CSV table of C-alpha atoms in Angstrom, one decimal:
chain,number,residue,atom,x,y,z
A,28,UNK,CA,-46.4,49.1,-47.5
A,29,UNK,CA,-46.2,52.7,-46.0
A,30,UNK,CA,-46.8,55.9,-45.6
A,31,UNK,CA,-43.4,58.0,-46.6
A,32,UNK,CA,-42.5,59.3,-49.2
A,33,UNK,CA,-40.1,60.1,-51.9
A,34,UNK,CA,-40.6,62.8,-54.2
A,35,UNK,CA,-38.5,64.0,-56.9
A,36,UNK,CA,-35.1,64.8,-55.6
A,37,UNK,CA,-35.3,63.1,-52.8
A,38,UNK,CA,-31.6,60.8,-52.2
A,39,UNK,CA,-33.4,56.6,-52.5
A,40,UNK,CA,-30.3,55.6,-50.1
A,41,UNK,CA,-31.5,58.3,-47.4
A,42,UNK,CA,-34.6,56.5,-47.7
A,43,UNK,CA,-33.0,53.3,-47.3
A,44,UNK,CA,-31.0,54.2,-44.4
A,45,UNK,CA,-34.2,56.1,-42.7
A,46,UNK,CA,-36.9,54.3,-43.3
A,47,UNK,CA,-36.1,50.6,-44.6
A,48,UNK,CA,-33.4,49.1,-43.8
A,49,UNK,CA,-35.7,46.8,-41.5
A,50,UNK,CA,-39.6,46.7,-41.2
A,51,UNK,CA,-39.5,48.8,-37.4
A,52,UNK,CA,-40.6,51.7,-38.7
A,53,UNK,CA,-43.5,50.5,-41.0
A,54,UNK,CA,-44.3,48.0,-38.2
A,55,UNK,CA,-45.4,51.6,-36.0
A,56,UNK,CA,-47.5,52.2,-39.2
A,57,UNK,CA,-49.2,48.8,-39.3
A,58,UNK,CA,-49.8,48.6,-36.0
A,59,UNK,CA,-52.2,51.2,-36.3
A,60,UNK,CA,-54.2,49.4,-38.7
A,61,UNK,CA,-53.8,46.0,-36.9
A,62,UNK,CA,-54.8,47.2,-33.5
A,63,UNK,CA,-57.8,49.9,-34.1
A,64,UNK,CA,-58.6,48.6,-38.3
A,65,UNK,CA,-62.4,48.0,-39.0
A,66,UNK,CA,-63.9,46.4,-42.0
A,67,UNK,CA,-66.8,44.6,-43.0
A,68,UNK,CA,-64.4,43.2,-46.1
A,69,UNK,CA,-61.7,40.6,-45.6
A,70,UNK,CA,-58.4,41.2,-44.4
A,71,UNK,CA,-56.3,43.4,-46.6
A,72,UNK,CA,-53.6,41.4,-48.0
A,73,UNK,CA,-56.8,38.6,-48.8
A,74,UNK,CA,-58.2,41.4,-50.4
A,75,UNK,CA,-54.9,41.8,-52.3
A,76,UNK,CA,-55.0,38.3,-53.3
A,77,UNK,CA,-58.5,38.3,-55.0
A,78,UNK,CA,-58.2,41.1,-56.7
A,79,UNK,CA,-55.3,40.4,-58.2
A,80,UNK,CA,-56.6,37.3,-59.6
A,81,UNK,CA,-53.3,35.5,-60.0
A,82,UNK,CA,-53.5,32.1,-62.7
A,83,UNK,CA,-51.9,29.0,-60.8
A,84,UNK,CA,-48.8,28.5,-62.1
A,85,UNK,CA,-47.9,32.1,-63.2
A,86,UNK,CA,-44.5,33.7,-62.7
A,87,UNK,CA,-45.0,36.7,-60.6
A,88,UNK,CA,-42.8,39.5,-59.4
A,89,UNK,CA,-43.5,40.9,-56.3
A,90,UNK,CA,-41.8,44.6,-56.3
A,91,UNK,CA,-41.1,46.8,-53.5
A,92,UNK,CA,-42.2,43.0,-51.3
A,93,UNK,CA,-41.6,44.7,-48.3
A,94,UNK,CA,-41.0,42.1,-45.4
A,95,UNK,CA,-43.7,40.0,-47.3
A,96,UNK,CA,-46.5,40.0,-45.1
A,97,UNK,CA,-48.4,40.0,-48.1
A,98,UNK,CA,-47.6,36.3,-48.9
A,99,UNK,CA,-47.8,35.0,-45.2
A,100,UNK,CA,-51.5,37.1,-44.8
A,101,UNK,CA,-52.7,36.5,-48.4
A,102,UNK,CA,-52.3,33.0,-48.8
A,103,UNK,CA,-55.8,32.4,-48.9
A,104,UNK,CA,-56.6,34.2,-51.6
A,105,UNK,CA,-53.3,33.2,-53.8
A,106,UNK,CA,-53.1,29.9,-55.6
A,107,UNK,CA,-50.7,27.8,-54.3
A,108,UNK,CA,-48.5,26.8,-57.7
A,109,UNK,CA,-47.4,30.2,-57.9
A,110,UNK,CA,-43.4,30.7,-58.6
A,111,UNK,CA,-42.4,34.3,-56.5
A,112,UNK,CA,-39.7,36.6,-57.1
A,113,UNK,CA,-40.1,39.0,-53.9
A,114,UNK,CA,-37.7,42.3,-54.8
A,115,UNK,CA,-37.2,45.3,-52.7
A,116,UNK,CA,-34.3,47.6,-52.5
A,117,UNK,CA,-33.7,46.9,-49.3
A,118,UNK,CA,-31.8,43.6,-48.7
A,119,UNK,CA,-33.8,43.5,-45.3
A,120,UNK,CA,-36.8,43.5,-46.7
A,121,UNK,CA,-36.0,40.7,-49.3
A,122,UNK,CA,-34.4,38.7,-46.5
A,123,UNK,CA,-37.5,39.0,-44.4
A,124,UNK,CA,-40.1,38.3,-47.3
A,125,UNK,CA,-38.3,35.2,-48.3
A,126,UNK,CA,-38.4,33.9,-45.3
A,127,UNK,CA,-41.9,35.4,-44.6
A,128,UNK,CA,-43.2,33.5,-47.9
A,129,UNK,CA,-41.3,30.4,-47.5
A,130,UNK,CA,-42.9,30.2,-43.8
A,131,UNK,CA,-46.3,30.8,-45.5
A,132,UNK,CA,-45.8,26.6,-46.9
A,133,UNK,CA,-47.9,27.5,-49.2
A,134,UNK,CA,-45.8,28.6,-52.7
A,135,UNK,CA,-44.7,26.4,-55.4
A,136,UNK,CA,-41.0,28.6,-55.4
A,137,UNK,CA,-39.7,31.8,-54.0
A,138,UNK,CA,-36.5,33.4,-55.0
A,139,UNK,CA,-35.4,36.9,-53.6
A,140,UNK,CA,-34.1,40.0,-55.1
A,141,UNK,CA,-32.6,43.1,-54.7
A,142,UNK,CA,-34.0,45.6,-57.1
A,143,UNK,CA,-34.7,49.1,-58.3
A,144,UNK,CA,-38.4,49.5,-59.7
A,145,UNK,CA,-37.2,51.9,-61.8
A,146,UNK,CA,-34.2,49.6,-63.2
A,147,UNK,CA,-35.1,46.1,-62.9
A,148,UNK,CA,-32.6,43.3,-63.4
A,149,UNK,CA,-34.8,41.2,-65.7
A,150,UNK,CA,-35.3,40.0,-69.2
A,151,UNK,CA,-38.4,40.6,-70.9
A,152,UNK,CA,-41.3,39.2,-70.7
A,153,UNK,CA,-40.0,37.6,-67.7
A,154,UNK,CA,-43.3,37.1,-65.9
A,155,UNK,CA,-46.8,36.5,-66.1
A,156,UNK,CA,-47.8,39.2,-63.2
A,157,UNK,CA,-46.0,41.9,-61.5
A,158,UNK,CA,-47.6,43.4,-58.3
A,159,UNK,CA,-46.5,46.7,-56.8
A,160,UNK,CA,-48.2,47.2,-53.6
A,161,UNK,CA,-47.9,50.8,-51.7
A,162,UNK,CA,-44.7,51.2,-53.2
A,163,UNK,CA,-45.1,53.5,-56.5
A,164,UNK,CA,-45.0,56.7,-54.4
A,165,UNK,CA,-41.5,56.2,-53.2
A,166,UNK,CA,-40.1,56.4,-57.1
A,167,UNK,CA,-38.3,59.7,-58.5
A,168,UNK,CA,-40.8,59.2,-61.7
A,169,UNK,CA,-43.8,56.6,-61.4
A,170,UNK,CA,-44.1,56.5,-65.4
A,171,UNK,CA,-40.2,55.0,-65.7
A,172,UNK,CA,-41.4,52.6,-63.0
A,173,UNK,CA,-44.8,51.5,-65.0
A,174,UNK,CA,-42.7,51.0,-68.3
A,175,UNK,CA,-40.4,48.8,-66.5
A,176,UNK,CA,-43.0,46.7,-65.1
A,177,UNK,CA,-44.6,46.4,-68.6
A,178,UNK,CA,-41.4,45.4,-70.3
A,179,UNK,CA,-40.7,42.6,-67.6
A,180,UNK,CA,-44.7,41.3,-68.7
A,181,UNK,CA,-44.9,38.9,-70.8
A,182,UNK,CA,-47.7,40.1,-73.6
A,183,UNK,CA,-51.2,39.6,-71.5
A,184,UNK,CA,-49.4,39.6,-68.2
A,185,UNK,CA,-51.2,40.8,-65.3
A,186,UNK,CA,-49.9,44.2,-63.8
A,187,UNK,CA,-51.7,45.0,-60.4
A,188,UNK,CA,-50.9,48.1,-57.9
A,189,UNK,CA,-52.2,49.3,-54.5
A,190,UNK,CA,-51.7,52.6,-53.4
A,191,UNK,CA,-54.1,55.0,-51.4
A,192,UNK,CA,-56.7,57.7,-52.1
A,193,UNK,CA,-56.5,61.4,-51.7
A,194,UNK,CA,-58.1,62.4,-48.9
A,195,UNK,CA,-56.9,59.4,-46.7
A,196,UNK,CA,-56.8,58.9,-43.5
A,197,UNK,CA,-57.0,63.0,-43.2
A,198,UNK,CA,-57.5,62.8,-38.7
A,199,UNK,CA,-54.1,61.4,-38.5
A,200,UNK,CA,-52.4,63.8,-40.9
A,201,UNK,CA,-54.4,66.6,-39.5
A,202,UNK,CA,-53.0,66.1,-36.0
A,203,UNK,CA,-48.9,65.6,-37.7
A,204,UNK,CA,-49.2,68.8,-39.7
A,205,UNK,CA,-50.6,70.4,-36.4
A,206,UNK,CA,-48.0,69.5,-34.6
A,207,UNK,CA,-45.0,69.3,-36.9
A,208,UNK,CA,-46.1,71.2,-39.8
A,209,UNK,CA,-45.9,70.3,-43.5
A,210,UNK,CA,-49.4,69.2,-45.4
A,211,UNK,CA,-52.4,67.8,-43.7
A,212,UNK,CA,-53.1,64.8,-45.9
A,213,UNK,CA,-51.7,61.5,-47.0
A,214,UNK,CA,-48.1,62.3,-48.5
A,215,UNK,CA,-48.2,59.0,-50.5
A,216,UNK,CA,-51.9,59.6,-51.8
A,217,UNK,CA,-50.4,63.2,-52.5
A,218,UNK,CA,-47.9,61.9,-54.8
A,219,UNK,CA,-48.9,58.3,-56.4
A,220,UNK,CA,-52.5,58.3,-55.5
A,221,UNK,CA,-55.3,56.1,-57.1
A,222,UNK,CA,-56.8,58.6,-59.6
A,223,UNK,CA,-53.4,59.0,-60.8
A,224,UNK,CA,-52.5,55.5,-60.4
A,225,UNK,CA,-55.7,55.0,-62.9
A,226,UNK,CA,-54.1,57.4,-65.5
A,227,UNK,CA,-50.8,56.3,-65.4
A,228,UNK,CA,-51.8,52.4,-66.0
A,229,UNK,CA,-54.5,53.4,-68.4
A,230,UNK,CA,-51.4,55.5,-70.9
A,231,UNK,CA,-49.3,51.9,-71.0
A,232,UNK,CA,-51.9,49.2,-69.9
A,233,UNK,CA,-55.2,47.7,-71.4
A,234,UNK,CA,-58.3,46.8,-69.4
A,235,UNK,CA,-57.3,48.9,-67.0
A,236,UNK,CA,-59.7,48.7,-63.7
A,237,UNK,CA,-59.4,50.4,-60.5
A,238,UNK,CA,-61.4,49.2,-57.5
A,239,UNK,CA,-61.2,50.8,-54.1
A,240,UNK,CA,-61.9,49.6,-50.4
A,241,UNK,CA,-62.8,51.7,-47.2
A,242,UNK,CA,-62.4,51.2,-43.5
A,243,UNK,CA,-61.5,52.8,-40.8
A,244,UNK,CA,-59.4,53.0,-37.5
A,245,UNK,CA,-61.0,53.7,-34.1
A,246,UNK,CA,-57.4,54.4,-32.2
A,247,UNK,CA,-57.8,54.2,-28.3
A,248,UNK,CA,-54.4,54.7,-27.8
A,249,UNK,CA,-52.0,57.9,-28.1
A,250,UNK,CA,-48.9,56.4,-27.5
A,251,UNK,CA,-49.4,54.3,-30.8
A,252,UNK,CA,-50.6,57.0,-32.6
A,253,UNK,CA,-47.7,59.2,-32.0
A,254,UNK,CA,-45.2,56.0,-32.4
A,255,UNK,CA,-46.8,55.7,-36.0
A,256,UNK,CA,-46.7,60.0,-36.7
A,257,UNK,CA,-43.1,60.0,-35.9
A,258,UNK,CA,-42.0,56.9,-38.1
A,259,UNK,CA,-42.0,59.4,-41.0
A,260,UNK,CA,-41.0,62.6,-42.1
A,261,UNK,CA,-41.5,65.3,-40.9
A,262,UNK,CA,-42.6,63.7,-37.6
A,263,UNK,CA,-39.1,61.3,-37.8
A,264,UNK,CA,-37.0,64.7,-37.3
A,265,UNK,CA,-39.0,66.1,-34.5
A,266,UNK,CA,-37.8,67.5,-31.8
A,267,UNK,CA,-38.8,66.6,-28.1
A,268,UNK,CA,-40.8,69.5,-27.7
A,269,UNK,CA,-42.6,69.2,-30.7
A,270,UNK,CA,-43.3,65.1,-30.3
A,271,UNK,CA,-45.1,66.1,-26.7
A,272,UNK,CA,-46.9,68.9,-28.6
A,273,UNK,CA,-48.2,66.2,-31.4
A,274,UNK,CA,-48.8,63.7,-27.9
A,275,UNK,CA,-51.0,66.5,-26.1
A,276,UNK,CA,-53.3,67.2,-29.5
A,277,UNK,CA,-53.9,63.5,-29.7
A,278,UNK,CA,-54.8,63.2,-26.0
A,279,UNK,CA,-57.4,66.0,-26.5
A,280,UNK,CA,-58.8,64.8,-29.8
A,281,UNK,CA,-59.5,61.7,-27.8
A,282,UNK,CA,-61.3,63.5,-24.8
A,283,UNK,CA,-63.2,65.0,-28.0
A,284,UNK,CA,-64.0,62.0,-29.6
A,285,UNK,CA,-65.2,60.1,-26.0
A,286,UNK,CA,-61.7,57.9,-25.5
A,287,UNK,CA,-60.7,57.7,-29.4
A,288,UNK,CA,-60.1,59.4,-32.9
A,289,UNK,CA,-61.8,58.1,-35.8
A,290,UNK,CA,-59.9,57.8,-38.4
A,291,UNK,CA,-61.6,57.0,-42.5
A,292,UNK,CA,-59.1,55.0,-44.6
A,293,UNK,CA,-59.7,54.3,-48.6
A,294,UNK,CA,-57.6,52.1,-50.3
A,295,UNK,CA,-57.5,50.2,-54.0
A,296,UNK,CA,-55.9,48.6,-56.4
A,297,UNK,CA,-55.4,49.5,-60.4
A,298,UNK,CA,-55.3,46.5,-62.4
A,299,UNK,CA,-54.2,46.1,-65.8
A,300,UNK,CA,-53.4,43.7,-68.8
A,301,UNK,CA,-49.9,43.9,-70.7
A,302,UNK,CA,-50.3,44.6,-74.4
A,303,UNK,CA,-50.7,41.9,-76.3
């Protein structure tokens, strides 16, 4: 779960090699929402968990799993006879979830996979849910992704996806594109958002339902603000100079905002049924 991106055009193996070949980089981003997060909801992967609304005993498919803090910080939302195939195109990642999961004591099976969303290695109608979780805006086209997922459903399969809303978290991307250039806003809400999430999901899915949560971040620090900033492009190819340009903004936005920047976050899930 992250914040880069990958457009159209963009090379997946430089994104592998840059970005996720192990979870240090999306650990800077998580940090921020570990250390300064506010909600009056339940933790986010519990949130995950309930609205997803797994069966016991389904067959799920976890794509673009990440190092599966999902499954270690949801448990207490997931049943525990669920059978888990965690997949990620980053043998890392898989690795890490598996063992993440496994850790968890709390799953019936889990199995790891390397996979491409937009290729999957698997029959179909292989499962009974598929979950992509802030992962859909890393694909060259989301729509190839979708399909995939529905043809791995099983008819009436569950089909659930996180992703961000426009007009996330705009502070931190304020400060980045003041400091480094490029676009002030979330690049993954830019590209895969929830709206479009809805839209996508609602041309290939029934009872399609999108359902959003909001919180914030109340960062007191500017080293770990800057650590997260530069654990994605553009920031990950700045220079010196321009990292202790981005490091003096934050400092003053914090003398503006008496010791810390507030920062609005907005986040959902789209969930839908496989034809039947």
């Amino acid at each position: 779960m992250s914040n880069a991106t990958v457009g159209s055009g963009v090379n997946p193996s430089e994104l592998l090699d840059r970005q996720y070949r192990d979870s240090k980089k999306l650990e800077a981003r998580a940090n921020l929402h570990r250390r300064y997060g506010r909600s009056d909801g339940p933790d986010w992967f519990v949130w995950i968990a309930q609205q997803a609304n797994l069966p016991a005993g389904a067959r799920v498919l976890d794509i673009g799993c990440g190092p599966g803090w999902l499954w270690e910080a949801g448990r207490a939302g997931f049943p525990s006879e669920l059978d888990l195939t965690l997949a990620d195109f980053s043998a890392g990642m898989v690795e890490a979830a598996v063992k993440a999961a496994n850790a968890a004591g709390h799953y019936a099976r889990v199995e790891g996979v390397v996979a491409d969303v937009s290729q999957l290695p698997f029959a179909d109608a292989s499962f009974d849910a598929v979950l992509a979780c802030h992962m859909l805006y890393h694909v060259p086209d989301a729509t190839v992704a979708l399909k995939e997922l529905r043809r791995v459903l099983r008819p009436g399969g569950i089909v659930a996806v996180t992703t961000n809303t426009e007009g996330n978290m705009a502070p931190l991307y304020a400060l980045g594109a003041a400091a480094f250039g490029g676009a002030p806003s979330d690049p993954a809400a830019d590209i895969f958002g929830l709206n479009r999430a809805k839209d996508l999901m609602e041309a290939l899915f029934d009872e399609v339902v999108m359902t959003s949560v909001a919180g914030d971040l109340n960062v007191t620090s500017a080293e770990d603000l800057v650590l997260a900033l530069t654990s994605f492009p553009p920031g990950q190819d700045a220079d010196v100079a321009a990292v202790a340009h981005l490091y003096e903004l934050t400092k003053a936005a914090m003398v503006d905002g008496g010791g810390a920047i507030h920062i609005p976050k907005v986040s959902g899930m789209v969930r839908g049924i496989a034809p039947r």
